[in-house]
C-alpha atoms as an extended CHARMM CRD file, in Angstrom:
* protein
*
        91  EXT
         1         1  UNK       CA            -10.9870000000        6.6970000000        4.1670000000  PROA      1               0.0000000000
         2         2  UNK       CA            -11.4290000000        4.4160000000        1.2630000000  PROA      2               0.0000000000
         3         3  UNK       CA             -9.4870000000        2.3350000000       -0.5210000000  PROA      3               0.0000000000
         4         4  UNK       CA             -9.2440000000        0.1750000000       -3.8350000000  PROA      4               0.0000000000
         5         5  UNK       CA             -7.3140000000       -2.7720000000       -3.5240000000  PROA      5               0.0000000000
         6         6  UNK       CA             -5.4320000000       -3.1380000000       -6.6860000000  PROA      6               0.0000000000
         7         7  UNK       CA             -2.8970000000       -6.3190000000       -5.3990000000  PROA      7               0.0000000000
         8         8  UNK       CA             -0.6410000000       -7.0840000000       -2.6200000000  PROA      8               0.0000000000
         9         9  UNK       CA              2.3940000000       -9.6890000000       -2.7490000000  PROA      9               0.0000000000
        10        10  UNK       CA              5.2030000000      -10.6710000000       -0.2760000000  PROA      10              0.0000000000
        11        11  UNK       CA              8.2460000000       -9.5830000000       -1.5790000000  PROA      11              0.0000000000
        12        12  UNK       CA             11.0560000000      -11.1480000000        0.5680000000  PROA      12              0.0000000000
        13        13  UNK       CA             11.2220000000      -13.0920000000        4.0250000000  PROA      13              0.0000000000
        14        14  UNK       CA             13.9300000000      -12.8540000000        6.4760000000  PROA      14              0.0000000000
        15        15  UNK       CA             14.2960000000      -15.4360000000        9.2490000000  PROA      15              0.0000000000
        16        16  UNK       CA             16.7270000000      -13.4980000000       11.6300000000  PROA      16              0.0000000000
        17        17  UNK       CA             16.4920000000      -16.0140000000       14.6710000000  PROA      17              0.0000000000
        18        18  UNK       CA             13.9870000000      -18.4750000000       15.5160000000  PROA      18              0.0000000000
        19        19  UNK       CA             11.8290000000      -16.5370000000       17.2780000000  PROA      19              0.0000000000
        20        20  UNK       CA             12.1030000000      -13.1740000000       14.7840000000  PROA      20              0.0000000000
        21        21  UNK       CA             11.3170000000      -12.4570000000       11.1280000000  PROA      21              0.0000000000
        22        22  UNK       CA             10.8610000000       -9.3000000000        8.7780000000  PROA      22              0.0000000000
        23        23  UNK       CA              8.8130000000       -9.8470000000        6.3040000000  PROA      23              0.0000000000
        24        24  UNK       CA              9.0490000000       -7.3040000000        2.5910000000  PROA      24              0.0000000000
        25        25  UNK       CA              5.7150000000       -6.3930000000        1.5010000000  PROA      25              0.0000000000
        26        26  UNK       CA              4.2900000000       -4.2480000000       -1.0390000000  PROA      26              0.0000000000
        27        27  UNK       CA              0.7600000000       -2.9430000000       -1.5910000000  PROA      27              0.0000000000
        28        28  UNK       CA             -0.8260000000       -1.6130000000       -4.4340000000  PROA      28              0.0000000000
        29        29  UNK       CA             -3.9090000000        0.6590000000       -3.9670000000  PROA      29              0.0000000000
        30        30  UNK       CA             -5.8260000000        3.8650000000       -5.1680000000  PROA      30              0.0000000000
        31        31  UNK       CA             -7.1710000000        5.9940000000       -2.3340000000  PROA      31              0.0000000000
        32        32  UNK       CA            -10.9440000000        7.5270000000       -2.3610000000  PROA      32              0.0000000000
        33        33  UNK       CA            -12.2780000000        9.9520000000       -1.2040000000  PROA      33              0.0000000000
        34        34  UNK       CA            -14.4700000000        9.5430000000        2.3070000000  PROA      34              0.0000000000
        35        35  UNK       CA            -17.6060000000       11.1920000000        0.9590000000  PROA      35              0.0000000000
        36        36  UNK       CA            -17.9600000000        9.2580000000       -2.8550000000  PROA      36              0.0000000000
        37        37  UNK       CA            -17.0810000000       12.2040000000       -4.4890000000  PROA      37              0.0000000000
        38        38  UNK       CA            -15.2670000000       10.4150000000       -7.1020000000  PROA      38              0.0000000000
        39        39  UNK       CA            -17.2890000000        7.5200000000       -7.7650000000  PROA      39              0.0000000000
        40        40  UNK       CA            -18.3000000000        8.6980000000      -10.9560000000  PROA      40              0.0000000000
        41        41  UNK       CA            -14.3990000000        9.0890000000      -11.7740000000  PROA      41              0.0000000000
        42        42  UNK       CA            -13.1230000000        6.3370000000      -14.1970000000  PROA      42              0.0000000000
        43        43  UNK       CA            -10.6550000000        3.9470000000      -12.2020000000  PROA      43              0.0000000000
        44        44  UNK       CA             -7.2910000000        5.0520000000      -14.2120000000  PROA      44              0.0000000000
        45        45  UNK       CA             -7.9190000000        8.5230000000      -13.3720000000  PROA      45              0.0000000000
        46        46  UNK       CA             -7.5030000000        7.5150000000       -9.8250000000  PROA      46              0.0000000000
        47        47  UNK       CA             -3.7990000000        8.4240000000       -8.7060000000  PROA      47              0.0000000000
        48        48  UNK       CA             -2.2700000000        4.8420000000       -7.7990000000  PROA      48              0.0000000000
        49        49  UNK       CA             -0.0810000000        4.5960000000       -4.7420000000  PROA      49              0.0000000000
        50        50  UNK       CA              2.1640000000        1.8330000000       -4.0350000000  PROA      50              0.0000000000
        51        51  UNK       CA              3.5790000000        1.0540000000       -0.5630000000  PROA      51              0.0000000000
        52        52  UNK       CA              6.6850000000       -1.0010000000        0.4350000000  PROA      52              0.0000000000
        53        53  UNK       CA              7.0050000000       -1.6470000000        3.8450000000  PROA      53              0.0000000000
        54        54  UNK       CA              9.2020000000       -4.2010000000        6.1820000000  PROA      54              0.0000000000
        55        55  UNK       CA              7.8130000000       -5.3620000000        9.4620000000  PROA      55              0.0000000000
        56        56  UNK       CA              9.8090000000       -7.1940000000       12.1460000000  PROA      56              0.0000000000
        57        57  UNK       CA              7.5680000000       -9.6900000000       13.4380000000  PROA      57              0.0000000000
        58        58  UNK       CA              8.3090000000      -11.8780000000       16.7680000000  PROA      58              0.0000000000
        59        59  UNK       CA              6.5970000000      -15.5830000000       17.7840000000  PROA      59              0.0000000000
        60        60  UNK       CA              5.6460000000      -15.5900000000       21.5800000000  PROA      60              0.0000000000
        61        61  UNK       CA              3.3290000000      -18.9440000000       22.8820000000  PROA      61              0.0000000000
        62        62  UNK       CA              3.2790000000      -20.3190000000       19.3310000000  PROA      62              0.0000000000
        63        63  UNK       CA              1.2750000000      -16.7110000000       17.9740000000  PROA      63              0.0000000000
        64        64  UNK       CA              3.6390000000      -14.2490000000       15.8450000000  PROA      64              0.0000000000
        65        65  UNK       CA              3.4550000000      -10.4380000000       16.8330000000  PROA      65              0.0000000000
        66        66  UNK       CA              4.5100000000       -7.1140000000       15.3190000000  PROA      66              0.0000000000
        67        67  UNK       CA              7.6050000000       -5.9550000000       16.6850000000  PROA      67              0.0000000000
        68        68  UNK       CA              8.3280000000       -2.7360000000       13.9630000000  PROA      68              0.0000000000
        69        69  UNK       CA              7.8880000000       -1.0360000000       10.8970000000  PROA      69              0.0000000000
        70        70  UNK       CA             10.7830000000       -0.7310000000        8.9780000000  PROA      70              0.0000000000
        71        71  UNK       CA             11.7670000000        1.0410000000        5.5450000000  PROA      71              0.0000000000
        72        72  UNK       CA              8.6940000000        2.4810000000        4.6610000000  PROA      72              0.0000000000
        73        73  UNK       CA              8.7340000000        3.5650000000        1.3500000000  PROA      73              0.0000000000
        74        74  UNK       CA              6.1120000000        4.8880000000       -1.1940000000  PROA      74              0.0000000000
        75        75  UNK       CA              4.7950000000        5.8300000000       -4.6660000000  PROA      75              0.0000000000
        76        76  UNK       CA              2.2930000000        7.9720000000       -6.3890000000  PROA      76              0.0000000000
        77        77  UNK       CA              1.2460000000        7.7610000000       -9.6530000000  PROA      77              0.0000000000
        78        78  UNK       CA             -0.7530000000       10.4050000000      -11.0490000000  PROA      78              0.0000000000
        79        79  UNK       CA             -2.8760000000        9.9580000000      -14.3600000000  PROA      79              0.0000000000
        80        80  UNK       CA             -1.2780000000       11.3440000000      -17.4400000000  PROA      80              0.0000000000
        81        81  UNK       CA             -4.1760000000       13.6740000000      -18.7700000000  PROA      81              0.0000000000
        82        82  UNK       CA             -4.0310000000       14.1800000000      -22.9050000000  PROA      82              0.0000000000
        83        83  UNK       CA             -3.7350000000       17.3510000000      -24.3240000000  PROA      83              0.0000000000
        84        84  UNK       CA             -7.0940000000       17.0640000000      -26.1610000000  PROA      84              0.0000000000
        85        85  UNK       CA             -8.7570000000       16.1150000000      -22.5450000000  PROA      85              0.0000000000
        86        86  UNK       CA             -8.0700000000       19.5610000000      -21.0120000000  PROA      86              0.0000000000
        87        87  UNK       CA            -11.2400000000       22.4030000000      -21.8360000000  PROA      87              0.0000000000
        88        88  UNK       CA            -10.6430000000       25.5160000000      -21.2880000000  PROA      88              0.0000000000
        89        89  UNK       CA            -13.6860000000       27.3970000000      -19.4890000000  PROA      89              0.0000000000
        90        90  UNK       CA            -14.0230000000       30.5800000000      -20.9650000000  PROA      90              0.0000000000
        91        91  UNK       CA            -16.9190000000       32.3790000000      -18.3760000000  PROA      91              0.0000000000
C-alpha cells in the first residue's frame, strides 16, 4: 500500500510508573492505491483518514518498547462531489 502523509502530532502523554507510558497519537493520511491508479486524481478527491491510537510503551536497559495498542479509533472522510461534477453517460 501507499500512503500520503498529511501530519501527525502527539496528542497526550501518560507517565503511569517509571518504567511505563501511553502515549495519544493521531495520524492524518490519504491511502493510495498499490498500482498508481489514482495518480492522476487531484489530492482532495482522495478520501482522508485519520487515526487515533494509544500505545502503552515500557523502558527495559535504558531502550523503551511497545507493550499495546490501545483505543484505536478512526475516521474517513470522503470528498463532497458538486452537483455540476457528476455526468451522466448516456451509451
Amino acid at each position: 500500500k501507499r500512503y500520503m502523509l498529511e501530519r501527525y502530532s502527539i496528542v497526550e502523554r501518560r507517565d503511569r510508573t517509571p518504567r511505563e507510558t501511553e502515549i495519544t497519537f493521531e495520524i492524518v493520511y490519504k491511502q493510495l492505491s498499490k498500482d498508481g491508479a489514482d495518480d492522476n486524481v487531484k489530492p482532495d478527491e482522495i478520501p482522508t483518514v485519520t487515526a487515533e491510537n494509544t500505545v502503552a510503551v515500557i523502558r527495559h536497559d535504558k531502550r523503551w518498547f511497545l507493550n499495546d495498542v490501545l483505543n484505536k479509533k478512526s475516521s474517513f472522510d470522503f470528498p463532497v462531489i458538486a452537483a455540476d461534477e457528476i455526468k451522466a453517460k448516456v451509451p
